[in-house]
mmCIF file of C-alpha atoms in Angstrom:
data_model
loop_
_atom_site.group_PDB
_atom_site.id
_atom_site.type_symbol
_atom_site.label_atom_id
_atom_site.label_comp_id
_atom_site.label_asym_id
_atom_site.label_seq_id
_atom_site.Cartn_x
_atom_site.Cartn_y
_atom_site.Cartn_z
ATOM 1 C CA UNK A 1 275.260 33.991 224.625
ATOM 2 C CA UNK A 2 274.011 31.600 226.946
ATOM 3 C CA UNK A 3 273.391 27.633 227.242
ATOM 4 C CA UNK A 4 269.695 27.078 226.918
ATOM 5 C CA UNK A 5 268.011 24.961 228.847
ATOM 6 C CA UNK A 6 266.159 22.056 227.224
ATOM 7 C CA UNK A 7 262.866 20.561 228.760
ATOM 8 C CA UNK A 8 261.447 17.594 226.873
ATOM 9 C CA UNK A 9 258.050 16.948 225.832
ATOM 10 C CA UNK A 10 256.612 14.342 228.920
ATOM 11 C CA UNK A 11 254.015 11.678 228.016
ATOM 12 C CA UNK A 12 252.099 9.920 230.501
ATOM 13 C CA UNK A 13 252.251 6.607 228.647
ATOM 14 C CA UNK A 14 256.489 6.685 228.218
ATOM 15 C CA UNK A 15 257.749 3.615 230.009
ATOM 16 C CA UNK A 16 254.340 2.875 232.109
ATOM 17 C CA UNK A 17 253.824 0.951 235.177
ATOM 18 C CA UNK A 18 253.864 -2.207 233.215
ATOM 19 C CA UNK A 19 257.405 -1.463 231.867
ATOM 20 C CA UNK A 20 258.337 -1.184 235.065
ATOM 21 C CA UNK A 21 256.906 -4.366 236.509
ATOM 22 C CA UNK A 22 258.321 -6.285 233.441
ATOM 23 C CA UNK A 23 262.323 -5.074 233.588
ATOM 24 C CA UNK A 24 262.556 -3.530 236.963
ATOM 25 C CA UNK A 25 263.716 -0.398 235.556
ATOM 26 C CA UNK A 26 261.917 3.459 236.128
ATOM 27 C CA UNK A 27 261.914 5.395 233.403
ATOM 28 C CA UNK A 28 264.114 8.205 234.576
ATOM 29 C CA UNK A 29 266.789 5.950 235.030
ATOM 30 C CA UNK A 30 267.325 5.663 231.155
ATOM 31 C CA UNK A 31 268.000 8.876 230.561
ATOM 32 C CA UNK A 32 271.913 10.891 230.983
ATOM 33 C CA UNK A 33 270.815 14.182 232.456
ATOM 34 C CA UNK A 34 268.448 16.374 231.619
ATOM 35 C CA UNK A 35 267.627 20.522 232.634
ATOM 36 C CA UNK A 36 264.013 19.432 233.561
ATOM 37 C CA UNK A 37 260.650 18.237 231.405
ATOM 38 C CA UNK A 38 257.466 20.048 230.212
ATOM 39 C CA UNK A 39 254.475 18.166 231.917
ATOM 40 C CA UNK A 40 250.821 19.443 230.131
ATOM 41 C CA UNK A 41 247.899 18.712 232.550
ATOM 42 C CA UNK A 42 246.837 17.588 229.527
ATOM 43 C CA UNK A 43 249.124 14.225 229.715
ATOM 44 C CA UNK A 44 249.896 14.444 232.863
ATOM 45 C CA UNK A 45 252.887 12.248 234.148
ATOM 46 C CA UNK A 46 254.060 12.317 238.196
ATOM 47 C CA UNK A 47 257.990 13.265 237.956
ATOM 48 C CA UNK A 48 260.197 12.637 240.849
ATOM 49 C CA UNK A 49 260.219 16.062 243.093
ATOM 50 C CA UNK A 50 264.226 16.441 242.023
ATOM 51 C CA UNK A 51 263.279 17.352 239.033
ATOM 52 C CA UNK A 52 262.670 20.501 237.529
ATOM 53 C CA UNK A 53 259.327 20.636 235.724
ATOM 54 C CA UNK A 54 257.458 23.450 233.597
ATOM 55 C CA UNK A 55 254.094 23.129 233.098
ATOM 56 C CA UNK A 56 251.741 24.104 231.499
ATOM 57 C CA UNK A 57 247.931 23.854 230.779
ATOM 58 C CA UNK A 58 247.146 22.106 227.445
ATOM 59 C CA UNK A 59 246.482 25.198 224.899
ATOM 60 C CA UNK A 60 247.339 22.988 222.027
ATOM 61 C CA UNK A 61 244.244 20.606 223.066
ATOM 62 C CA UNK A 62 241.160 23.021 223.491
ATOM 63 C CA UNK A 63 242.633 25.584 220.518
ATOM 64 C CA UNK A 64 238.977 24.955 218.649
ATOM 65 C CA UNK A 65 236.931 25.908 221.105
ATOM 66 C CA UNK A 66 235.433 28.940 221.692
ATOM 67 C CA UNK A 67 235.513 29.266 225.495
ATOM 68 C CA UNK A 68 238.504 27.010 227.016
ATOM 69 C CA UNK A 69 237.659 24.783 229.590
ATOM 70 C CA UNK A 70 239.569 25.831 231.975
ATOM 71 C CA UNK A 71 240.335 29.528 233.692
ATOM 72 C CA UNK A 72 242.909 31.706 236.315
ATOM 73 C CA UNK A 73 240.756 29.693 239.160
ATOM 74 C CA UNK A 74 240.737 26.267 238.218
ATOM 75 C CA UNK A 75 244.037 25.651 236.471
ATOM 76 C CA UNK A 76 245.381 26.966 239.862
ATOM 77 C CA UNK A 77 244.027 24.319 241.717
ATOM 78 C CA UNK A 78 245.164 21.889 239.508
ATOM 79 C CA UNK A 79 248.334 23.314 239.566
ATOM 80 C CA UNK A 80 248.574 23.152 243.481
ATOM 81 C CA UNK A 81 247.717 19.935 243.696
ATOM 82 C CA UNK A 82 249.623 18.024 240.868
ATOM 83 C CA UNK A 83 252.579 20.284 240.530
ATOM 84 C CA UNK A 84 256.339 19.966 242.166
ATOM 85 C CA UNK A 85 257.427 22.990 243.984
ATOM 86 C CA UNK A 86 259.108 25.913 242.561
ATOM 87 C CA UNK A 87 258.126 24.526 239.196
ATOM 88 C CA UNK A 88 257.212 27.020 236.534
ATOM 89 C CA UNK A 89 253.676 27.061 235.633
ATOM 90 C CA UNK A 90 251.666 28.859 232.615
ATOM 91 C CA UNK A 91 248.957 30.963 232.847
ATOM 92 C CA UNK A 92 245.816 29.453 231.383
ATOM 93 C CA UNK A 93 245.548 30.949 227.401
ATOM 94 C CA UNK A 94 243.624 30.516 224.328
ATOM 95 C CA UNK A 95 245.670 30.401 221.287
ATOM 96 C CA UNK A 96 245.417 33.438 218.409
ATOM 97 C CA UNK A 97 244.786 31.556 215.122
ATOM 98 C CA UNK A 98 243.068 32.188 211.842
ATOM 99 C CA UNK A 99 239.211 31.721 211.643
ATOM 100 C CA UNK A 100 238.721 32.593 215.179
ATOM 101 C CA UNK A 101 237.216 35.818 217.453
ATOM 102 C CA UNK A 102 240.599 37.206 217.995
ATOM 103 C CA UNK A 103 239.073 40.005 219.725
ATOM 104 C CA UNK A 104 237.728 38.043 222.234
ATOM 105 C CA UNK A 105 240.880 35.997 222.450
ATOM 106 C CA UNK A 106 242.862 38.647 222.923
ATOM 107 C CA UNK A 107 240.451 39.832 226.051
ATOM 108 C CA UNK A 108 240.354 36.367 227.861
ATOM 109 C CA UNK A 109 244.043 36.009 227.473
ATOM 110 C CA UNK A 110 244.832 39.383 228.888
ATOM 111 C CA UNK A 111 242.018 38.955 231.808
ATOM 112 C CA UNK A 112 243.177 35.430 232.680
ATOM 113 C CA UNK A 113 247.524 36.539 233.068
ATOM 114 C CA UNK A 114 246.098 39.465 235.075
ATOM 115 C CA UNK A 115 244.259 37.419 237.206
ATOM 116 C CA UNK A 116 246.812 34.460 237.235
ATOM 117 C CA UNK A 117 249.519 36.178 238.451
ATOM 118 C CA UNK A 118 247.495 36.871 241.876
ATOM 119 C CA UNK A 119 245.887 32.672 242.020
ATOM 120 C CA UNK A 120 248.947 31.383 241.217
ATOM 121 C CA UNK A 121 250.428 29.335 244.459
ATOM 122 C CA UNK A 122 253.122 30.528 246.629
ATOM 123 C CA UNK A 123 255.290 27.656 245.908
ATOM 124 C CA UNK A 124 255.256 28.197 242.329
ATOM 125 C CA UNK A 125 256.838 29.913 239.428
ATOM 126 C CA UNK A 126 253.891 32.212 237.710
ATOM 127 C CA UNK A 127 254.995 32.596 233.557
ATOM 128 C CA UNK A 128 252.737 33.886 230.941
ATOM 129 C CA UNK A 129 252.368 32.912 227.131
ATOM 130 C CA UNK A 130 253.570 36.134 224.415
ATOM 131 C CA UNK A 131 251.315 35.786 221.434
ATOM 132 C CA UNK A 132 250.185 38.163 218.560
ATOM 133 C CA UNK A 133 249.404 37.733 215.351
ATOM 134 C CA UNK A 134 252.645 39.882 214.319
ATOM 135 C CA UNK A 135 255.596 40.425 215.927
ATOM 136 C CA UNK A 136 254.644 44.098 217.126
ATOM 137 C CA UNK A 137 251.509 42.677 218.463
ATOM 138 C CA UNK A 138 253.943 40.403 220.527
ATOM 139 C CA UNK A 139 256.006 42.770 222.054
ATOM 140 C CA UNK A 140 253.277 45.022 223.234
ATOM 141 C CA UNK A 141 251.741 41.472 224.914
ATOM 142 C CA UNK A 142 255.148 40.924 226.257
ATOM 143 C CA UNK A 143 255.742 44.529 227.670
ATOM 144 C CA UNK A 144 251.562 44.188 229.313
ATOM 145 C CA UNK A 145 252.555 41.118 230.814
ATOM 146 C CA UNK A 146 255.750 42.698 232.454
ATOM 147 C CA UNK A 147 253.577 45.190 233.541
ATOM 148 C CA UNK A 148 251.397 42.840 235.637
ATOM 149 C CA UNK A 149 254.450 41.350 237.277
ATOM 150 C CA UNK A 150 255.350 38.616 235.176
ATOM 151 C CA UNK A 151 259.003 37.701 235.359
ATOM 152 C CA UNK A 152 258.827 34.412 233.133
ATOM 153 C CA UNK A 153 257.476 34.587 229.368
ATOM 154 C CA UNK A 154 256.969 31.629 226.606
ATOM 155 C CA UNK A 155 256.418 32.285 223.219
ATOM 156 C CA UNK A 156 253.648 29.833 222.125
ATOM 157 C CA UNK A 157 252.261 29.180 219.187
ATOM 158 C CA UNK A 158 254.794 28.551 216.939
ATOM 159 C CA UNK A 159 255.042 24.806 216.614
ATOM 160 C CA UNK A 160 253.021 24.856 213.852
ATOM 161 C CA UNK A 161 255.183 26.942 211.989
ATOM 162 C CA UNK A 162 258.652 24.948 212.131
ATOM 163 C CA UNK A 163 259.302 25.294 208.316
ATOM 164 C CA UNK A 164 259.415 29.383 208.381
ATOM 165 C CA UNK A 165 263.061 29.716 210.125
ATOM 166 C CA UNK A 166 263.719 33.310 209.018
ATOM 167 C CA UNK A 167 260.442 34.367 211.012
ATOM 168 C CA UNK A 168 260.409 32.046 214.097
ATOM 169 C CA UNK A 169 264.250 33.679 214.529
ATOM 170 C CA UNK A 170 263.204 36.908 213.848
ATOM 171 C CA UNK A 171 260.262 36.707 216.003
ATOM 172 C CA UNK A 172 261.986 35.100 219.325
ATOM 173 C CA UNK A 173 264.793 37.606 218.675
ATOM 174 C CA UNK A 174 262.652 40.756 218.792
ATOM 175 C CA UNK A 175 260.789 39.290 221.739
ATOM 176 C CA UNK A 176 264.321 38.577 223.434
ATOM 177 C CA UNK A 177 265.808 42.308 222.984
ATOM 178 C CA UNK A 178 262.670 44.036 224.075
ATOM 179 C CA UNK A 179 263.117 42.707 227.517
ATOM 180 C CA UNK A 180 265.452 43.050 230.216
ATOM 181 C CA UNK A 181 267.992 40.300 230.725
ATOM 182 C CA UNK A 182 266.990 39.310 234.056
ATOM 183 C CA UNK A 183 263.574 38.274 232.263
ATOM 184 C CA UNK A 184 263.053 34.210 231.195
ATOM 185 C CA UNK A 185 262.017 33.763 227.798
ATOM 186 C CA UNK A 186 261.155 30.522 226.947
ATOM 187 C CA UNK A 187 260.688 28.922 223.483
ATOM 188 C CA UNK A 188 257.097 26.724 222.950
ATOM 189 C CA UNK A 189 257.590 23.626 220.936
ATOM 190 C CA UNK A 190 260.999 24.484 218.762
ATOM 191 C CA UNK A 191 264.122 23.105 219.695
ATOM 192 C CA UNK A 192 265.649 21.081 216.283
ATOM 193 C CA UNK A 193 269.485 21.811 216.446
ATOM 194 C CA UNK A 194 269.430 24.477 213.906
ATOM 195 C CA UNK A 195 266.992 26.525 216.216
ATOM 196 C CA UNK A 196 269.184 25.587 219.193
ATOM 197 C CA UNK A 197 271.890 26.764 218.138
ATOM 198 C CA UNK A 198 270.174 30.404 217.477
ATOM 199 C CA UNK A 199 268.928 30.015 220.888
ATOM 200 C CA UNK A 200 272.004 30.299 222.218
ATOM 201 C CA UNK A 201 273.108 32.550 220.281
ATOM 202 C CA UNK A 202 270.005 35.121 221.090
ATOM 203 C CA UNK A 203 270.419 34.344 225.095
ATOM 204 C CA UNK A 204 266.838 32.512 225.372
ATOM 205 C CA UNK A 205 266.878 30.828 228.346
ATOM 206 C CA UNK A 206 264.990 27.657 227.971
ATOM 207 C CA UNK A 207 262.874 25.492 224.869
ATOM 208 C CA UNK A 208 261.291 22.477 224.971
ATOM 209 C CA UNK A 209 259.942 19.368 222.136
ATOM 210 C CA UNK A 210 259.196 16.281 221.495
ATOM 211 C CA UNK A 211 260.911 15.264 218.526
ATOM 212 C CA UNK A 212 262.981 12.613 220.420
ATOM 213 C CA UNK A 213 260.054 10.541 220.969
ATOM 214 C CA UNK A 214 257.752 11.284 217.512
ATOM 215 C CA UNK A 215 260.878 9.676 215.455
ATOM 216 C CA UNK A 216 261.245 7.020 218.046
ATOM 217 C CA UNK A 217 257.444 6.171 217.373
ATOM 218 C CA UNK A 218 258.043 5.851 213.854
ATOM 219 C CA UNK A 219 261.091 3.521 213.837
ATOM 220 C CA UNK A 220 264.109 6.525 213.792
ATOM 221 C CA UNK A 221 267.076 5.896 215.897
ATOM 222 C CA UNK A 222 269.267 8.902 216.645
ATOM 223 C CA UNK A 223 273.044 8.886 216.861
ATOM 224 C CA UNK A 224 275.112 11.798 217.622
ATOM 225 C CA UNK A 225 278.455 11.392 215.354
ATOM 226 C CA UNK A 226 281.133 13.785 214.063
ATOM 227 C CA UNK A 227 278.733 16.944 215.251
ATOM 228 C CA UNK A 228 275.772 15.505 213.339
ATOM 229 C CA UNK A 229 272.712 14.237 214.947
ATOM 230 C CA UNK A 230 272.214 11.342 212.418
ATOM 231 C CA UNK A 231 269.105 9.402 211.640
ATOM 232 C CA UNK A 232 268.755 5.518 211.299
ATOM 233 C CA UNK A 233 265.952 3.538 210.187
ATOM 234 C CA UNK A 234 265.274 0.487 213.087
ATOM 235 C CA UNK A 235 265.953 -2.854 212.155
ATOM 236 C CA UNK A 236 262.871 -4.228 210.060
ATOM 237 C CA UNK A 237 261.101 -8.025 211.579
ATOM 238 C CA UNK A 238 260.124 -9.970 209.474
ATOM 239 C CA UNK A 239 256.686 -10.063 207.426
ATOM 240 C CA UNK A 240 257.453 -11.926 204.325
ATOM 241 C CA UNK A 241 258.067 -15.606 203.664
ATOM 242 C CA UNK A 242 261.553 -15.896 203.209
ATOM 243 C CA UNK A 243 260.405 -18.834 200.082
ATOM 244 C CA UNK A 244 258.765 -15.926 198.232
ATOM 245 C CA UNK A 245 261.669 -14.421 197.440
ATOM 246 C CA UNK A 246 264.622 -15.404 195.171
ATOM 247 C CA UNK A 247 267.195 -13.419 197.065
ATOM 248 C CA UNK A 248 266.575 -13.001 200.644
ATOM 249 C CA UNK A 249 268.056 -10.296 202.878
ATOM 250 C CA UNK A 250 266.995 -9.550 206.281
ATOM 251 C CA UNK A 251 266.478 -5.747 207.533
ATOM 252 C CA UNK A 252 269.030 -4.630 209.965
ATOM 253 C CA UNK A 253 269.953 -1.436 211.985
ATOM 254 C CA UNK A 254 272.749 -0.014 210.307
ATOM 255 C CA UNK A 255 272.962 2.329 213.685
ATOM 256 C CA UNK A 256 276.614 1.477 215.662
ATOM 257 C CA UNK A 257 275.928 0.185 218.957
ATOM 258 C CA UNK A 258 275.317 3.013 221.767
ATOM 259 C CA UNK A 259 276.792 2.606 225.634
ATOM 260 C CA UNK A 260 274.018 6.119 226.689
ATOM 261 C CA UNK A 261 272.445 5.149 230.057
ATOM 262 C CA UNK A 262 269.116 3.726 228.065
ATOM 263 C CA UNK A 263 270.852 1.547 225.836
ATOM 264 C CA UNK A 264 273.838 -0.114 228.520
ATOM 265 C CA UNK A 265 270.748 -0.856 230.636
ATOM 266 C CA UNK A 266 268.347 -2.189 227.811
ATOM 267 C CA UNK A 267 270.811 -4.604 226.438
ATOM 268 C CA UNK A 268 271.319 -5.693 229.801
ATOM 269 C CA UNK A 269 268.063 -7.586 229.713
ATOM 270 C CA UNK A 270 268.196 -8.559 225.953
ATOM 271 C CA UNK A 271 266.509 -5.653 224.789
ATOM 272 C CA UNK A 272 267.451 -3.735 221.543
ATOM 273 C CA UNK A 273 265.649 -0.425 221.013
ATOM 274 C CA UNK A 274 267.050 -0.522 217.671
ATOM 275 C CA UNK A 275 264.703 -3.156 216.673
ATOM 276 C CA UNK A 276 261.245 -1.947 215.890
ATOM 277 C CA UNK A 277 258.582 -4.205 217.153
ATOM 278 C CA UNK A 278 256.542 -6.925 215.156
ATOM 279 C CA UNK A 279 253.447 -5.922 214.136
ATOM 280 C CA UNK A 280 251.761 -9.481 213.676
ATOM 281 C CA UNK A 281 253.796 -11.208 216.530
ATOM 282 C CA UNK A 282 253.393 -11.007 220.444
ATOM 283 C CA UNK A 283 256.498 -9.756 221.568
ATOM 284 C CA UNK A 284 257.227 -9.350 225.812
ATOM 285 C CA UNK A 285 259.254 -6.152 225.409
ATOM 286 C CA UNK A 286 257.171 -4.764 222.330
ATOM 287 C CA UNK A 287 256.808 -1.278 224.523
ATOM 288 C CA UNK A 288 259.985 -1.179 225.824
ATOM 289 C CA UNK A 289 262.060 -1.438 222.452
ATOM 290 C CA UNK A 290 259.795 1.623 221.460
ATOM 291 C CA UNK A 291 259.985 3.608 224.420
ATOM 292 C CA UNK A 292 263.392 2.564 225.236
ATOM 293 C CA UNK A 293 264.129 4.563 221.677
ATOM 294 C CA UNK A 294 262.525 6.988 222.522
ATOM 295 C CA UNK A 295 265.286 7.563 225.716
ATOM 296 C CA UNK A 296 267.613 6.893 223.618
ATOM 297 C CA UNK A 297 266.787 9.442 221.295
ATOM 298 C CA UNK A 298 266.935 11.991 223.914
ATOM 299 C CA UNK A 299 270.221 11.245 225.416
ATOM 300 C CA UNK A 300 271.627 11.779 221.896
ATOM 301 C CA UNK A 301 269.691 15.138 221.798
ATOM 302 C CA UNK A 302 270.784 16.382 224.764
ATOM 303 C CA UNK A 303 274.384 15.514 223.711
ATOM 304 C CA UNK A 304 274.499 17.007 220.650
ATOM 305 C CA UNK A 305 272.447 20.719 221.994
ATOM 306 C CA UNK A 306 275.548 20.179 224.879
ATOM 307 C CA UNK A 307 278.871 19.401 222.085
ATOM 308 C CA UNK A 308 276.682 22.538 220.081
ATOM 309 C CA UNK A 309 276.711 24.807 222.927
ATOM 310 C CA UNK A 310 280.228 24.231 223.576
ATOM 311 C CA UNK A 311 281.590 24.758 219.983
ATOM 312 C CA UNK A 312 279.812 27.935 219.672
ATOM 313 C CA UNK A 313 281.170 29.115 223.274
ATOM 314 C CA UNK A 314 284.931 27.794 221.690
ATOM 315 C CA UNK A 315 284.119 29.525 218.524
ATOM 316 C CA UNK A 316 282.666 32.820 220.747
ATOM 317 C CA UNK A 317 286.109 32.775 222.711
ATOM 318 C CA UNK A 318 288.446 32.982 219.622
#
C-alpha cells in the first residue's frame, strides 16, 4: 500500500490575470499543498517551475477524428517549449472507442510510443497511455510499451466510465500486478474517494480529476467533516421580489465557515466563495467567488484523500 499522489485537473481560465489584478492574490496561493497538477496542451496554463506538472496532449479533445492533429514530432516540440523540467509528459495517442478503425488506432498508437520515447526531450519524463478494449488487450499494450523503454504508464480512457466500479478496479488492478513495482502507473481522470481509497490500496502511484472545480462551477461547496467529504449547495442571491411572496426566506449556505488557505485569504477582502454569483447583477468579484470555490474545493479534497490514506495505513498497521 502506498499514498497516491493526486494531480488536479488545471484550467487556463482558474483565477486569470484579471483576478489577480483585482485582489492581488495568484492563484497558487489559495491552495494548502498539493503533489503537482495535470496541464493538457489543450488548456494550457504556465505553473510556477516548483511545481510538479504531468502533462499531457489533449486525447479527450481530437477523440472524433480520424487522424489526430498532432504526432511523436510535434507534440515534442510543444512539449520542450511549454513544459517545466523533469515533468512527466504523455506520448501523443488516439483513444480506442466504439464506432471507430480500431485497427488503425491501434497502429498509430503503437508507432507514435515507439517513436516518442526517442523525441521526447532530455529534461523530461517520457510516459505512455495503456489502452485496450479489454483488459487482456491492456496488459499486452502495457508489457509492448515496457518493451520500448517506457518506465511511466497511464491508464486512459476510463473517465467515461466512472459508474462501472467493479471494472475500473478490476482493470487498474490487473494493469498494476502485471508490472514490476519500480514501474509508475498512473490513473486518467478517476480519483472520487471511493476510487482513492482502492488506489492506495492497489499501490498506484498517482491519479488525477477535476471534480473539485466541475461542482464548484455548479454552486457545490465541499467540506471535509467526520471522514466525509460533504456537499453544500452555495448560498442562493436573490431573483424574486421579496412582495411576491407571502413568506419570505432568503437562501443561505448552510456550509460552516472554513479557515483552508483559499477561504482565510478570500474573506480577507470580503469575499465569500460560498455565495454563488448573481446572474442578473454586476458583481466585482463574480469570478473570484466561483473560482475561489473551486480552491476551496480542492483543499478539502486533498484533505480528505490525506485523513483516507492515513486511516487505511492505521487500519493496515493493526
Amino acid at each position: 500500500m502506498k499514498r497516491t499522489k493526486y494531480f488536479p485537473v488545471m484550467a487556463h481560465n482558474v483565477w486569470d490575470k484579471k483576478s489577480k489584478e483585482k485582489t492581488g492574490v495568484d492563484w497558487y496561493d489559495l491552495i494548502d499543498g498539493v503533489d503537482g497538477w495535470l496541464n493538457s496542451l489543450h488548456y494550457y496554463r504556465e505553473i510556477p517551475e516548483d511545481q510538479f506538472v504531468l502533462y499531457d496532449c489533449g486525447g479527450w479533445t481530437y477523440r472524433e477524428m480520424e487522424i489526430p492533429p498532432i504526432d511523436s514530432k510535434s507534440i515534442s516540440k510543444e512539449y520542450r517549449k511549454k513544459c517545466n523540467p523533469n515533468s512527466m509528459v504523455i506520448a501523443p495517442d488516439h483513444m480506442l472507442i466504439p464506432g471507430v478503425d480500431l485497427d488503425f488506432r491501434r497502429k498509430w498508437n503503437k508507432e507514435q510510443a515507439a517513436q516518442f520515447i526517442d523525441d521526447c526531450p532530455e529534461n523530461l519524463i517520457p510516459m505512455a497511455a495503456v489502452h485496450g478494449m479489454n483488459i487482456d488487450e491492456r496488459l499486452n499494450a502495457a508489457n509492448d510499451l515496457l518493451d520500448m523503454g517506457y518506465q511511466h504508464l497511464a491508464v486512459g480512457g476510463i473517465a467515461g466510465r466512472a459508474t462501472e466500479k467493479d471494472f475500473i478496479i478490476d482493470l487498474v488492478t490487473a494493469v498494476r500486478k502485471e508490472v514490476k513495482e519500480s514501474i509508475w502507473v498512473h490513473v486518467l481522470g478517476i480519483t472520487g474517494l471511493n476510487y482513492y481509497e482502492e488506489w492506495c490500496k492497489i499501490g498506484i502511484d498517482s491519479c488525477d480529476g477535476s471534480s473539485y472545480l466541475q461542482k464548484a462551477l455548479f454552486g457545490t461547496y465541499l467540506y471535509w467533516e467526520d471522514g466525509n467529504l460533504k456537499e453544500y449547495d452555495c448560498k442562493q442571491p436573490d431573483t424574486e421580489n421579496k412582495e411576491d411572496f407571502l413568506l419570505y426566506v432568503e437562501s443561505e449556505c448552510q456550509a460552516p465557515p472554513c479557515d483552508c488557505k483559499a477561504c482565510k485569504t478570500l474573506n480577507e477582502l470580503n469575499i465569500d466563495p460560498r455565495e454563488f454569483p448573481h446572474e442578473e447583477i454586476e458583481e466585482t468579484h463574480r469570478s473570484e467567488k466561483k473560482y475561489g470555490r473551486a480552491y476551496h474545493n480542492l483543499n478539502h479534497q486533498i484533505k480528505a484523500q490525506k485523513e483516507t490514506y492515513e486511516k487505511l495505513k492505521k487500519d493496515n498497521e493493526n
